[in-house]
Tab-separated table of C-alpha atoms (C1' of nucleotides) in Angstrom:
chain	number	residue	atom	x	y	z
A	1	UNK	CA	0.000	0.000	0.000
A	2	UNK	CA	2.760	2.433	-0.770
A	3	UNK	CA	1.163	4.973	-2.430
A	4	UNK	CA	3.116	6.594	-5.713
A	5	UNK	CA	3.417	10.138	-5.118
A	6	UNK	CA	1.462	12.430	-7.709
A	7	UNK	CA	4.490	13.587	-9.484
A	8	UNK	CA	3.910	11.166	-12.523
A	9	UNK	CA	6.446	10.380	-14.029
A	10	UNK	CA	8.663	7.137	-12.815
A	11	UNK	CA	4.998	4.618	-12.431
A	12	UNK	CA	3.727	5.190	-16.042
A	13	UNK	CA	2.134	2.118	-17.735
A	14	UNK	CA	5.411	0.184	-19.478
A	15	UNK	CA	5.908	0.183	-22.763
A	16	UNK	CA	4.161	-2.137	-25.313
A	17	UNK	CA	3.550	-2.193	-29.069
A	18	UNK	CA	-0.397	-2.001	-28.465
A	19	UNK	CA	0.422	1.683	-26.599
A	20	UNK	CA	3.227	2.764	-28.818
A	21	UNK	CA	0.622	2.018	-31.952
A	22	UNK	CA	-1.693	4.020	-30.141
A	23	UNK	CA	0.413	6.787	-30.120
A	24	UNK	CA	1.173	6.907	-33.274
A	25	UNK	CA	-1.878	6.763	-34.606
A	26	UNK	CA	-2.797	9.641	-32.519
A	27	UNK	CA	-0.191	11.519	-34.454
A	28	UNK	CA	-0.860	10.886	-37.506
A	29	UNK	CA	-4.750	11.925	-36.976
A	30	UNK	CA	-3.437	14.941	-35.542
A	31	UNK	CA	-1.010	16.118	-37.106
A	32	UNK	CA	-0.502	13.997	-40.321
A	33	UNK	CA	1.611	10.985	-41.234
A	34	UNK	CA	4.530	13.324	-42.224
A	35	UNK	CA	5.015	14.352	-38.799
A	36	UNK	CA	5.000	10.891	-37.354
A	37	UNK	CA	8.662	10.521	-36.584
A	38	UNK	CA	10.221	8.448	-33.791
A	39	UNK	CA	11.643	11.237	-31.804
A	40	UNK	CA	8.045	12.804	-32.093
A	41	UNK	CA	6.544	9.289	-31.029
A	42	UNK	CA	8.898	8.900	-27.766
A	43	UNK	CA	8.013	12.172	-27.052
A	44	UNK	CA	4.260	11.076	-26.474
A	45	UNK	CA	5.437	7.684	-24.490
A	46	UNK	CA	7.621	10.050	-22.549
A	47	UNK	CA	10.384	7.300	-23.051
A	48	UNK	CA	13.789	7.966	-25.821
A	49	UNK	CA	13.041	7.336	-29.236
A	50	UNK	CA	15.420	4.527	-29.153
A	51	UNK	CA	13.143	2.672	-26.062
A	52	UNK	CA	11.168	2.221	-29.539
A	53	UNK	CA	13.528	-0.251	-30.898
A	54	UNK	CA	13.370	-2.755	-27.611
A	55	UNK	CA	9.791	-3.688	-28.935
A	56	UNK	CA	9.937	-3.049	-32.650
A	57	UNK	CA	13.195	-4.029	-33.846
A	58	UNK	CA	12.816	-3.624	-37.431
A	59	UNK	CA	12.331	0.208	-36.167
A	60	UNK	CA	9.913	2.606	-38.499
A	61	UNK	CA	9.616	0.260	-41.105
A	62	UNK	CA	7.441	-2.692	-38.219
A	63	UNK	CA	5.740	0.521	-36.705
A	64	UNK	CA	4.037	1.052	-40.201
A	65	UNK	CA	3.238	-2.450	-40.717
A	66	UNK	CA	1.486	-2.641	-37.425
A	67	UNK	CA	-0.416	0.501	-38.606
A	68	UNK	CA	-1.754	-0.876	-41.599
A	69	UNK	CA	-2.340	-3.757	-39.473
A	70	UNK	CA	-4.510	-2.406	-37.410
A	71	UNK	CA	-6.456	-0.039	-39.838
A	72	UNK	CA	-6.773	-2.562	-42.256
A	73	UNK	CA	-8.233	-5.248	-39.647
A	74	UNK	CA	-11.960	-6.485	-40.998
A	75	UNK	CA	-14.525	-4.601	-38.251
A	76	UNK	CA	-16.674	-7.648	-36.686
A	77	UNK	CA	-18.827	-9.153	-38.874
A	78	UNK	CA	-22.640	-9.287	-38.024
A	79	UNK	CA	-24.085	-11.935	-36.137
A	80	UNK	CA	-26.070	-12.389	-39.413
A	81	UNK	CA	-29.980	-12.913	-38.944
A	82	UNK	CA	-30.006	-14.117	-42.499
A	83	UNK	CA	-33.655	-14.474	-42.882
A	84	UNK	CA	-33.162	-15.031	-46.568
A	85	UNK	CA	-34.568	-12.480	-49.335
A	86	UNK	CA	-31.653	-10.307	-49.461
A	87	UNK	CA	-30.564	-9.497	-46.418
A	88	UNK	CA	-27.046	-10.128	-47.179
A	89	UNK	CA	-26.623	-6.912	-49.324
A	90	UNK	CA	-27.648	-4.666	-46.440
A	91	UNK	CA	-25.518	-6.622	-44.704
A	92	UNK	CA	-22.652	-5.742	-47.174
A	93	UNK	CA	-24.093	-2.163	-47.130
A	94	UNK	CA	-23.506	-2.056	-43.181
A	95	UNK	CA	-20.118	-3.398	-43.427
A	96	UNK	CA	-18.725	-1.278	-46.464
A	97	UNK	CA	-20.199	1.698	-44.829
A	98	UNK	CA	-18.230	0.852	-41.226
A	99	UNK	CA	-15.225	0.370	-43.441
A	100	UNK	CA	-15.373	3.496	-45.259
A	101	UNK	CA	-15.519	5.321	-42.177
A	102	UNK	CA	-12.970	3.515	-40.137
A	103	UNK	CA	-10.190	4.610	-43.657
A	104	UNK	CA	-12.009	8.241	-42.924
A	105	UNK	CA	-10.839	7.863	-39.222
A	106	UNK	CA	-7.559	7.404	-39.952
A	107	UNK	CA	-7.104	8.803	-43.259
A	108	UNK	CA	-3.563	9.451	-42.602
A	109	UNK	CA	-2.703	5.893	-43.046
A	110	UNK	CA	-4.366	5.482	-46.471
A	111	UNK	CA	-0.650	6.244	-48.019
A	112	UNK	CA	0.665	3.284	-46.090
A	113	UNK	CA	-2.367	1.201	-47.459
A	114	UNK	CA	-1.622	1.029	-51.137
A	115	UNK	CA	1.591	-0.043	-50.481
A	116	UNK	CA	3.221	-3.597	-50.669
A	117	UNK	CA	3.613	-3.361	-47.129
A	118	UNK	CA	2.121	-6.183	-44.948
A	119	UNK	CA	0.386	-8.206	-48.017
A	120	UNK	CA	-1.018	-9.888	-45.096
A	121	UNK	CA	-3.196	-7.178	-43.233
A	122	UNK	CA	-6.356	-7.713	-45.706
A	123	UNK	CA	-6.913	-11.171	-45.720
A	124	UNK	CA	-9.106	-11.852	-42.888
A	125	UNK	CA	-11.085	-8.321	-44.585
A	126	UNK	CA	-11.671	-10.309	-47.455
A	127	UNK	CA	-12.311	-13.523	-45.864
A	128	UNK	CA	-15.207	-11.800	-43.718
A	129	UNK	CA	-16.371	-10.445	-47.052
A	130	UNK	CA	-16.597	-13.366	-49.099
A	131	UNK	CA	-18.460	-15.063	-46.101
A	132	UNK	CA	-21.393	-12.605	-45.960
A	133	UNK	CA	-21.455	-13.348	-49.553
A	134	UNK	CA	-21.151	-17.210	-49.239
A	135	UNK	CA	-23.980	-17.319	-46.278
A	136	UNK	CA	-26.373	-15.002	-49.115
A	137	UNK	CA	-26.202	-17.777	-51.958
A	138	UNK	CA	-23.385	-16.260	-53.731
A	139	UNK	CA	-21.404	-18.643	-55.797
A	140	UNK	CA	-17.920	-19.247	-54.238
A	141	UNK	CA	-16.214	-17.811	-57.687
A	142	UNK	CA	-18.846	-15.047	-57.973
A	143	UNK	CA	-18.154	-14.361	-54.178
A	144	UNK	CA	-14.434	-13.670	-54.551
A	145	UNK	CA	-15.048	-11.648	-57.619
A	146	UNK	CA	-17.903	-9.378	-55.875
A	147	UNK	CA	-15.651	-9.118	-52.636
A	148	UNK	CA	-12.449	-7.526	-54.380
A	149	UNK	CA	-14.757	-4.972	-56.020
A	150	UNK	CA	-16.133	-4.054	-53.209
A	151	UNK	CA	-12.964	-3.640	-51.037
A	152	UNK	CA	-11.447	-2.254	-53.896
A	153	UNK	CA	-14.400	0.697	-54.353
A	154	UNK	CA	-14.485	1.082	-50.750
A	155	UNK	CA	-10.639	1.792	-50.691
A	156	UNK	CA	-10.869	3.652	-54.317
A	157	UNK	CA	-13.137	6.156	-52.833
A	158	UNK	CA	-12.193	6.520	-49.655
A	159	UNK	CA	-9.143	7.759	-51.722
A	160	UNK	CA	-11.133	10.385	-53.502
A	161	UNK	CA	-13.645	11.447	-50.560
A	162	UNK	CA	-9.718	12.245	-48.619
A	163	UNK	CA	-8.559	14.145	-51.959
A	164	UNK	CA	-11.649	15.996	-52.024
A	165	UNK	CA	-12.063	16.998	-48.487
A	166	UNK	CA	-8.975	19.063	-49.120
A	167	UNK	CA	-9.313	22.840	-48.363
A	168	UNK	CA	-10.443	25.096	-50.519
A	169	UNK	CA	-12.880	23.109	-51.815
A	170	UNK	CA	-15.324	24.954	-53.993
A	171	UNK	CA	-18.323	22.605	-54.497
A	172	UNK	CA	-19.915	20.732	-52.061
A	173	UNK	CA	-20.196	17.392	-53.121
A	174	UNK	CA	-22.459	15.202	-50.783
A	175	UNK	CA	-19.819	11.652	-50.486
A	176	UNK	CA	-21.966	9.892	-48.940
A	177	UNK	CA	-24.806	9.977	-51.937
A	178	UNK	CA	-21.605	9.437	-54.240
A	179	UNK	CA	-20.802	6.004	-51.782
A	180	UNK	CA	-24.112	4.389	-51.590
A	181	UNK	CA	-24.726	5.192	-55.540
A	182	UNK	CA	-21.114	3.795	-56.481
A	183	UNK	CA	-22.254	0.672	-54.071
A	184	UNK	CA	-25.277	-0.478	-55.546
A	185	UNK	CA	-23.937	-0.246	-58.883
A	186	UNK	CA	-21.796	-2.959	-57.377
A	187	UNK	CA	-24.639	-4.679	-55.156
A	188	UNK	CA	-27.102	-4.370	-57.957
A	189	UNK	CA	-25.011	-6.776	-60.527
A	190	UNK	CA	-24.434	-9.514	-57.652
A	191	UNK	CA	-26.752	-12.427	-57.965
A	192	UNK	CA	-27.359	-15.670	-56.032
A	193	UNK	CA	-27.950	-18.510	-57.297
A	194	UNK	CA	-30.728	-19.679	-58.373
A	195	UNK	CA	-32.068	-21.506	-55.299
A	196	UNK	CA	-30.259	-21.348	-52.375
A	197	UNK	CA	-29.738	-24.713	-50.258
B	1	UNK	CA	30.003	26.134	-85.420
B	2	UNK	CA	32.182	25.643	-82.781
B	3	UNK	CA	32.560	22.047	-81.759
B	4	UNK	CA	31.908	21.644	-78.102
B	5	UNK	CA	34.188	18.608	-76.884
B	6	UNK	CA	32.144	15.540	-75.405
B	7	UNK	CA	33.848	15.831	-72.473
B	8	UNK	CA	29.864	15.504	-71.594
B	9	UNK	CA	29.571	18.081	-69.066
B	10	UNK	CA	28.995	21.757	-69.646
B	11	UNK	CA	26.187	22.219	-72.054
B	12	UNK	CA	24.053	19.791	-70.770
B	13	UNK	CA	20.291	20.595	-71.297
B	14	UNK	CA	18.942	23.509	-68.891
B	15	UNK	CA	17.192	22.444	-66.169
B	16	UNK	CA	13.433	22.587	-66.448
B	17	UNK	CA	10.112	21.406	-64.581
B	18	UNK	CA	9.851	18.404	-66.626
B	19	UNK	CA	13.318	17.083	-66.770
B	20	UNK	CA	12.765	17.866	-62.914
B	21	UNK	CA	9.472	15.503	-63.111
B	22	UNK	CA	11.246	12.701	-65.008
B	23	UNK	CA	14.405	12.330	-63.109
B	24	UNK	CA	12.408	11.785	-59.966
B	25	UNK	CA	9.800	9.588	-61.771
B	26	UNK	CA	12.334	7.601	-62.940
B	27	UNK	CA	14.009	7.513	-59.307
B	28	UNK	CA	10.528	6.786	-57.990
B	29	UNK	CA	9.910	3.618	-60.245
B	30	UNK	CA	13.508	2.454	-59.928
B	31	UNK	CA	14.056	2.573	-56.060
B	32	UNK	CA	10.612	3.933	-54.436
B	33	UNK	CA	9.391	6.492	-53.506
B	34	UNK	CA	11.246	6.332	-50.105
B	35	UNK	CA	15.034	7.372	-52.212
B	36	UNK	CA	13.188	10.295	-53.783
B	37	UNK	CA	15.644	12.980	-51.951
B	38	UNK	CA	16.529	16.148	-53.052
B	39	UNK	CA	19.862	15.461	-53.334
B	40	UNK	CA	19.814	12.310	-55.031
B	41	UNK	CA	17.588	14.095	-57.867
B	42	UNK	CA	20.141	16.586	-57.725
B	43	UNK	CA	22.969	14.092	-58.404
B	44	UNK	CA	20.520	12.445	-61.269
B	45	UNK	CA	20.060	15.717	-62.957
B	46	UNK	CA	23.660	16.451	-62.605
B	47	UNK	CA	23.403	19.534	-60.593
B	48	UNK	CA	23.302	20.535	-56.877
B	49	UNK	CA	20.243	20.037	-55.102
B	50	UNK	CA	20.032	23.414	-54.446
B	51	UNK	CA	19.496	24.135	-57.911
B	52	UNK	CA	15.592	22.592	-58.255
B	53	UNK	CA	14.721	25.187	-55.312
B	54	UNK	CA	15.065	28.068	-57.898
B	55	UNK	CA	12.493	25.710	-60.389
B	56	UNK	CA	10.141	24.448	-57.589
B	57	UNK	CA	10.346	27.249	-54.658
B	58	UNK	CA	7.782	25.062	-52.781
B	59	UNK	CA	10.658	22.220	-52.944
B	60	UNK	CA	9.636	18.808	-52.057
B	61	UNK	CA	6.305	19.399	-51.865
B	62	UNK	CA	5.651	21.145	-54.843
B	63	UNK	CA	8.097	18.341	-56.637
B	64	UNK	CA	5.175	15.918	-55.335
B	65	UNK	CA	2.444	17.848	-56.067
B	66	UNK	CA	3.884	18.190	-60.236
B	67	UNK	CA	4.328	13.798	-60.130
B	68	UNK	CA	0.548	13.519	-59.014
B	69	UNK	CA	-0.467	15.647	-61.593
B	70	UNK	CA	1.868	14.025	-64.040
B	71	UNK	CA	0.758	10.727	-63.065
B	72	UNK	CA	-3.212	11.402	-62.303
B	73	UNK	CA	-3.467	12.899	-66.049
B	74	UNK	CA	-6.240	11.801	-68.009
B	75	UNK	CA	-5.162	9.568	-70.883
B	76	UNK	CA	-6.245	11.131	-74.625
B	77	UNK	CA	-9.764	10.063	-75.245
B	78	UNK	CA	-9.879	7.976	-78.074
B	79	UNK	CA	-11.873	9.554	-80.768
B	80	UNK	CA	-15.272	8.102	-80.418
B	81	UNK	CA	-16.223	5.878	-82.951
B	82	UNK	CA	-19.700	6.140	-81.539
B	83	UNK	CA	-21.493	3.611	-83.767
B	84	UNK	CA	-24.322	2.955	-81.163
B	85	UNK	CA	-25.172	0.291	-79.889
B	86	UNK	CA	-23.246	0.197	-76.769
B	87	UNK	CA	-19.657	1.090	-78.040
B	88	UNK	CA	-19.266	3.134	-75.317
B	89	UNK	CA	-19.240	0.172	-72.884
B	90	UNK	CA	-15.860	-0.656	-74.485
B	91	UNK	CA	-14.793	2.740	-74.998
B	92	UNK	CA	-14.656	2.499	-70.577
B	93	UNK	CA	-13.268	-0.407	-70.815
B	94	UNK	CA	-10.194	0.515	-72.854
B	95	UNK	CA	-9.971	3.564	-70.531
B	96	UNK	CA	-9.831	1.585	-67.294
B	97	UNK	CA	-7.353	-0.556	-68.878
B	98	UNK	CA	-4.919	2.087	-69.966
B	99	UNK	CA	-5.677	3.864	-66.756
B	100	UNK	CA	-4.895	0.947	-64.567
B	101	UNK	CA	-2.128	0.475	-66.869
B	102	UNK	CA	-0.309	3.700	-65.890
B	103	UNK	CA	-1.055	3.741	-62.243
B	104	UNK	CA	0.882	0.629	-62.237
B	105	UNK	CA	3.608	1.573	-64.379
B	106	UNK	CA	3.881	4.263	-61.822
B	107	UNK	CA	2.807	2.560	-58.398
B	108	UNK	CA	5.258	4.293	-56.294
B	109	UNK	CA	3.320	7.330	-56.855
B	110	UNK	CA	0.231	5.923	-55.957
B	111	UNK	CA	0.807	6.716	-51.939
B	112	UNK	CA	0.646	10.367	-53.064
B	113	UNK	CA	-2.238	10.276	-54.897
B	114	UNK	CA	-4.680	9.097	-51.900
B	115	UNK	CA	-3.519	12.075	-50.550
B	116	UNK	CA	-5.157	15.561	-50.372
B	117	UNK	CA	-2.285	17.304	-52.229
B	118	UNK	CA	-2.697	18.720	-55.679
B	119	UNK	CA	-6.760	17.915	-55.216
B	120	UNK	CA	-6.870	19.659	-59.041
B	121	UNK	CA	-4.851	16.500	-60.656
B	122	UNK	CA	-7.551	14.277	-60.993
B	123	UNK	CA	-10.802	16.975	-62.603
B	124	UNK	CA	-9.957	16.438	-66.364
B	125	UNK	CA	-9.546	12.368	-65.555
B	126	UNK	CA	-13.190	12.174	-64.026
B	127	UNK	CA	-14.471	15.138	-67.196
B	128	UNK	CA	-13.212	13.189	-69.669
B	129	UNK	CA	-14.983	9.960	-68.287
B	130	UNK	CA	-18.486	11.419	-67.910
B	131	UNK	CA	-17.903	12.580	-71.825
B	132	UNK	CA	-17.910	9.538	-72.846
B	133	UNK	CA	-20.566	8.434	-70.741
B	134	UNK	CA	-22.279	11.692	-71.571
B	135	UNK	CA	-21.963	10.598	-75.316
B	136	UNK	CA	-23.488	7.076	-74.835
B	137	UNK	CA	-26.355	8.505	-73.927
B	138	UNK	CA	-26.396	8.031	-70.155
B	139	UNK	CA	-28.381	11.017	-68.422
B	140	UNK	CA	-26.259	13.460	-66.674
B	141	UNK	CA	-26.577	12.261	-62.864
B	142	UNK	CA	-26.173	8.421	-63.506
B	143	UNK	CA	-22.898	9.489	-65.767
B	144	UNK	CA	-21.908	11.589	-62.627
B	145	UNK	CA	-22.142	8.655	-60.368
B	146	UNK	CA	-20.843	5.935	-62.670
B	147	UNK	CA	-17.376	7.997	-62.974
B	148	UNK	CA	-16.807	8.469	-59.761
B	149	UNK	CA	-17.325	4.610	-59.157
B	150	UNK	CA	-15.605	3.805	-62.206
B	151	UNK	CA	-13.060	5.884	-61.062
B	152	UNK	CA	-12.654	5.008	-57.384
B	153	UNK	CA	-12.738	1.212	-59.009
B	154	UNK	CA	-9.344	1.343	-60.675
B	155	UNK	CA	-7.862	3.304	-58.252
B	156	UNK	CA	-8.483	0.807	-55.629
B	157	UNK	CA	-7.838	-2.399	-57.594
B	158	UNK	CA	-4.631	-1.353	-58.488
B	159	UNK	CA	-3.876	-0.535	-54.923
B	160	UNK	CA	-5.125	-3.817	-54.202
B	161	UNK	CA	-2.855	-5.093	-57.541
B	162	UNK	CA	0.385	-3.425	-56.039
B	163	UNK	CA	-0.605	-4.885	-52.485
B	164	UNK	CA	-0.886	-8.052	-53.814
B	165	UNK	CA	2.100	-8.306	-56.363
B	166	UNK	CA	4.404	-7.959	-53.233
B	167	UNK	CA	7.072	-9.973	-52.677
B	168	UNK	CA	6.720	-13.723	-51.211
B	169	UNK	CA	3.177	-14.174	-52.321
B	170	UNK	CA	1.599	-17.750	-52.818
B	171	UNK	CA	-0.899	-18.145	-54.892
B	172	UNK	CA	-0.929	-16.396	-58.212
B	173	UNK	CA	-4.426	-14.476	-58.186
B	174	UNK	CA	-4.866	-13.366	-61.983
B	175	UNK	CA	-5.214	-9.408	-61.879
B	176	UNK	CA	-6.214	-9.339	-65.449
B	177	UNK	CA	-9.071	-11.301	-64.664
B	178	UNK	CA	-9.998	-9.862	-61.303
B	179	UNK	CA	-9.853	-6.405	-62.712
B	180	UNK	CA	-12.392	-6.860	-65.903
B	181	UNK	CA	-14.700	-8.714	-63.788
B	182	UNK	CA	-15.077	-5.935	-61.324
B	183	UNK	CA	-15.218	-3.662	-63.991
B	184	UNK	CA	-18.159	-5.195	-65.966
B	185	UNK	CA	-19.758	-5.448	-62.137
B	186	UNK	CA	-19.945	-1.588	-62.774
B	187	UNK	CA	-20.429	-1.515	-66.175
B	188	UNK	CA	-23.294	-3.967	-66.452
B	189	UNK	CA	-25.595	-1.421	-63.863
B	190	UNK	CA	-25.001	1.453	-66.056
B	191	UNK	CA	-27.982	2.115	-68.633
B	192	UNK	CA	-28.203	4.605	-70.846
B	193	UNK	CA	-31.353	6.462	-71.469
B	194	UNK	CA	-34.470	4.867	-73.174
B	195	UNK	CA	-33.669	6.570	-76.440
B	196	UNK	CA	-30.814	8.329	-77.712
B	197	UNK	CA	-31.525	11.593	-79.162
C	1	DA	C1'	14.958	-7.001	-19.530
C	2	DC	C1'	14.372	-2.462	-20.505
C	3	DC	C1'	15.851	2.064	-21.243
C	4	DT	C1'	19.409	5.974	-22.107
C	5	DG	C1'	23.235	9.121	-24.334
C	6	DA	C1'	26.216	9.997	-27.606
C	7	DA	C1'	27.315	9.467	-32.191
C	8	DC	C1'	26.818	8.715	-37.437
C	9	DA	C1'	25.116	9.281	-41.865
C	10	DC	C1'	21.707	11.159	-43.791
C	11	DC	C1'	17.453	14.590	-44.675
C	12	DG	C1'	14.955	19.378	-46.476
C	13	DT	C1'	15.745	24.028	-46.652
C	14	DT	C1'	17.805	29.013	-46.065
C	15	DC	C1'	20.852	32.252	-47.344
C	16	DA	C1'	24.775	34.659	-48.969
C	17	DA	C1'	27.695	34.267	-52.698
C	18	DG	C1'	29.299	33.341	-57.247
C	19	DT	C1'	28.870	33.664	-62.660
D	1	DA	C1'	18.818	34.342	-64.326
D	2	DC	C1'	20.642	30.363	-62.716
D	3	DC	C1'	23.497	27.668	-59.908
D	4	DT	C1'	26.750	26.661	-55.772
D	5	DG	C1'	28.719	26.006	-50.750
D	6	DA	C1'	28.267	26.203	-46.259
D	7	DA	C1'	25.273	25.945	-42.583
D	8	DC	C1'	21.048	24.680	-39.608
D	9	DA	C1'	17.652	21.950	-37.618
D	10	DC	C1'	16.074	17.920	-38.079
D	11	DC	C1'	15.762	12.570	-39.378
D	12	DG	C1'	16.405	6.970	-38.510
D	13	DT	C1'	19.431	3.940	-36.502
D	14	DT	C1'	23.683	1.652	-34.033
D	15	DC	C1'	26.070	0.735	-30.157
D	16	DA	C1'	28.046	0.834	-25.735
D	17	DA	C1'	26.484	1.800	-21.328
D	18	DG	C1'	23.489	2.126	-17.424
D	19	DT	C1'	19.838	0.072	-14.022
DNA sequence: ACCTGAACACCGTTCAAGT
DNA sequence: ACCTGAACACCGTTCAAGT
């Protein structure tokens, strides 16, 4: 029962890669991914930059893997009430739409996105994808088809809602009309099959 | 007529914006876009690094704001046949194909282009898309929308593409087919008017 | 095991100076 | 007008050292 004096420093939580993620991420929303640097980063652990390196030792390069990581990670899928007659696509709706705004969230980390960096971080995005599908009737090979498109829209316009959002915008345009419309002219050409087991 | 000797140096060509936008391009798709310094492009251009400040006085940034543009540029329309009939359908699909086609010959750029810098780069891409849409005979909001999706489409396969084509990947998904599939996912919900004036 | 301090080889950019 | 040289304030990272 020794209680820690208020000065706070010396008990801070130790160091881990879920915290120094975290930070980082709290950078880049704030201030951009430009200004993410590992000096910066340390700064907000209060530890050295080169504490850093203890739990990432392939340095900047693992820090922005785990960031695409963890932006790129598939939200939770729907429990999936799947009463039949198309449920599945508002299903897909609901999920594209959570994705969209989770890229939004972190928009800084787009750039890292459409790199070849961690090939790994949207399979199990995919996987949840082509599931929803699969449970609606889909055929598997029409599944995997209609489940790249839509990732790849979802990411494709993400891209151009963050270009456009720049300021000094003139026009309004209204992104999410431009998302659902885009979406349906995805939604609209997936079928199931004919009768569904 | 004074010979100059080809001692090589001396009266190379003046610097300029575009040799400027090659050099690094060609740095870019050689090496990434993470060896694009200002000094290397200096050494590539022969000259000190100093020397692009007096061409580019926003330096780096306006450097990256000129390869976006260079890169974003919408490919010449092809002429327009225009036979009815549907030709337009194909007319997109050549477009997405040469468009897709370019982002990958430049991927490294690609980071900067799901940016919001240089939010310009990308207006006569989508205004030459609803043209041809325009010409086709597809009413003015549905050509809107269909651009955009087309649009935010290829720009997120081929971010998907360059993910994908990383090093140390196992199976060998077929982009080509992958690609037109999504595409005619698009194309096949697009409908022109009822009759073409 | 975990963190620090000093050092190294690089960055982008400014500014006075050269031609 | 166009380019250079030296300098400044930063980077990422290594490595020996502390606790």
């Amino acid at each position: 029962m020794v209680r820690q004096p208020s000065i706070n420093a010396q008990h801070r939580p130790p160091l881990s890669i879920e915290r120094i993620v975290e930070a980082a991420l709290q950078i880049i929303d704030g201030q951009g991914l430009g200004r993410l640097t590992m000096r910066r980063l340390g700064d907000a652990l209060e530890v050295e930059a080169m504490a850093i390196y203890h739990h990432l030792p392939r340095g900047k390069e693992e820090l922005l893997d785990a960031l695409v990581a963890h932006v790129a990670a598939a939200p939770a899928a729907a429990p999936a009430g799947d009463r039949g007659g198309g449920a599945w696509r508002d299903e897909l709706r609901r999920w594209a739409t959570s994705y969209r705004a989770r890229l939004l969230e972190h928009a800084g980390v787009l750039p890292l996105l459409v790199t070849g960096r961690n090939p790994a971080a949207l399979m199990s995005t995919t996987a949840s994808l082509r599931e929803i599908l699969r449970r609606g009737g889909v055929p598997e090979d029409a599944a995997a088809g209609a489940a790249h498109a839509l990732l790849a829209l979802v990411i494709g316009h993400t891209a151009l809602e963050v270009r456009g959002n720049a300021p000094g915008q003139g026009e309004r345009t209204d992104w999410d009309v431009r998302f659902h419309t885009a979406l349906d002219l995805v939604l609209d050409s997936v079928r199931p099959a004919r009768r569904t087991g």
